[in-house]
mmCIF file of C-alpha atoms in Angstrom:
data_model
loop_
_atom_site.group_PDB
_atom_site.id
_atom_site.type_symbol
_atom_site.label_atom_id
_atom_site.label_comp_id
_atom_site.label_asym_id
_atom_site.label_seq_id
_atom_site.Cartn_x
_atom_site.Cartn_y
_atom_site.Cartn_z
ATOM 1 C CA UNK A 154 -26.629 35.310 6.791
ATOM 2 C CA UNK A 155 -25.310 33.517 10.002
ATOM 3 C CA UNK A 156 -27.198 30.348 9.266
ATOM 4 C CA UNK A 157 -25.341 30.304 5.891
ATOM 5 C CA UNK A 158 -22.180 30.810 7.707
ATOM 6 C CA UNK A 159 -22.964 27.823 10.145
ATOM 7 C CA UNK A 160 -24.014 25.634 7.099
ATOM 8 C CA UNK A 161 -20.879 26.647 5.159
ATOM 9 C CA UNK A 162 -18.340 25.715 8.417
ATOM 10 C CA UNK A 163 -20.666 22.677 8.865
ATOM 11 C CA UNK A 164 -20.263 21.578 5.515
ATOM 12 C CA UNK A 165 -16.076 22.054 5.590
ATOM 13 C CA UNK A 166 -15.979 20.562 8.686
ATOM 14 C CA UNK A 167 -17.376 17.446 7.234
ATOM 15 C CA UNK A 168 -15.798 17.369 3.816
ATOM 16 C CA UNK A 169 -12.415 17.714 5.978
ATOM 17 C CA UNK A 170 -13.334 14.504 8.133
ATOM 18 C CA UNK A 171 -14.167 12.777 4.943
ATOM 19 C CA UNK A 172 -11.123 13.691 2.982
ATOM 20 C CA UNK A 173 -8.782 14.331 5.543
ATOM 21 C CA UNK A 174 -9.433 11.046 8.008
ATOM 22 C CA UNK A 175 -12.080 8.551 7.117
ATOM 23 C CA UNK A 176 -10.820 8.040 3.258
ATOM 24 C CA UNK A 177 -6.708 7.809 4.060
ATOM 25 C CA UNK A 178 -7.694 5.534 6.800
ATOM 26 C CA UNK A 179 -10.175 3.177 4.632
ATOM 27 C CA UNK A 180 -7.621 3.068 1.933
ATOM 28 C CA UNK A 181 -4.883 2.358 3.834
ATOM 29 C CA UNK A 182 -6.977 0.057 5.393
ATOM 30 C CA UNK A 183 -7.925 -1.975 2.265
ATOM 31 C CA UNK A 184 -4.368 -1.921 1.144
ATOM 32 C CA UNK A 185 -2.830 -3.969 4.594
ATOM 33 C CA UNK A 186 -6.105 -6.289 3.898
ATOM 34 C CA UNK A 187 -5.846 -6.781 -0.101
ATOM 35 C CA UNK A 188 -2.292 -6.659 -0.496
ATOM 36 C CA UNK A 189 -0.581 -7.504 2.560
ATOM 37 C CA UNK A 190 2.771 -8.360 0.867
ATOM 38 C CA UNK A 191 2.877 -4.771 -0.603
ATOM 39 C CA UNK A 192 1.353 -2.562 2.010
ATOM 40 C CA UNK A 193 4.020 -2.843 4.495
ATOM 41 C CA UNK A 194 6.823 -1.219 2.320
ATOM 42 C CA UNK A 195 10.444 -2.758 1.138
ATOM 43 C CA UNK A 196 12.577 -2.978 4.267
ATOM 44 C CA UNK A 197 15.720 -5.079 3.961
ATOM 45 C CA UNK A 198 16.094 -7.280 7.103
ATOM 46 C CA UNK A 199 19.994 -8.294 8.372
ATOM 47 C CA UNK A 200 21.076 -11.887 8.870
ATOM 48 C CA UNK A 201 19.929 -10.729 12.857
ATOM 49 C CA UNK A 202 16.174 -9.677 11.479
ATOM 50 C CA UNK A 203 16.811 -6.498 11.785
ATOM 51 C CA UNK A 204 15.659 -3.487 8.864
ATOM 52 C CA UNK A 205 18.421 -2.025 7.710
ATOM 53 C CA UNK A 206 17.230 -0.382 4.250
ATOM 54 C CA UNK A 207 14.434 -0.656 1.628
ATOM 55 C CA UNK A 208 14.777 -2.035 -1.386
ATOM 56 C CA UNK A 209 13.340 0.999 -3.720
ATOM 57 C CA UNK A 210 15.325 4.193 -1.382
ATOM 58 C CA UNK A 211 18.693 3.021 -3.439
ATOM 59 C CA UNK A 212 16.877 1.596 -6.758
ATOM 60 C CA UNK A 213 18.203 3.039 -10.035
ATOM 61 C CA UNK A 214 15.108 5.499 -11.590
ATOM 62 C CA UNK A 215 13.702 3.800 -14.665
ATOM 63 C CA UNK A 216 12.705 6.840 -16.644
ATOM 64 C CA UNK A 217 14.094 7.819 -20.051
ATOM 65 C CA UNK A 218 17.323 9.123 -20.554
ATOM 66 C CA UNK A 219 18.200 12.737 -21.100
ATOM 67 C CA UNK A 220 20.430 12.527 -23.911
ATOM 68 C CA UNK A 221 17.291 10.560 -25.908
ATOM 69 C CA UNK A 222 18.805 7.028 -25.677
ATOM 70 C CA UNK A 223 15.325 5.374 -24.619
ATOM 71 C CA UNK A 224 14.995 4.478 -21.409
ATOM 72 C CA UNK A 225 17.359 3.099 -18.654
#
């Protein structure tokens, strides 16, 4: 039973390192490589350079309307 138990822990601990570091890190990783433009997010720069916004936190949502008109 307890070498079970270590396999079992052993087995979480490495689906958690898997899943919970090495993949979020490749694919973030692939994204700032592939599509530099895109990865970085929206910011809004000033007539100084400096971020003052994004460009999608104050976008209208395009999703249909409620009262059935089609979308937006």
């Amino acid at each position: 039973m307890r070498k079970e138990l270590v396999i079992a822990l052993r087995v979480t601990a490495v689906t958690l390192v898997l899943t919970g570091l090495v993949y979020p890190l490749v694919t973030t990783g692939l994204a700032r490589v592939l599509f530099p433009w895109r990865a970085g997010g929206s910011f809004v720069k000033d007539e100084r350079g400096q971020v003052v916004g994004s460009e999608l936190a104050a976008s209208q949502p395009s999703f249909p309307a409620a009262d059935g008109r089609g979308w937006k």
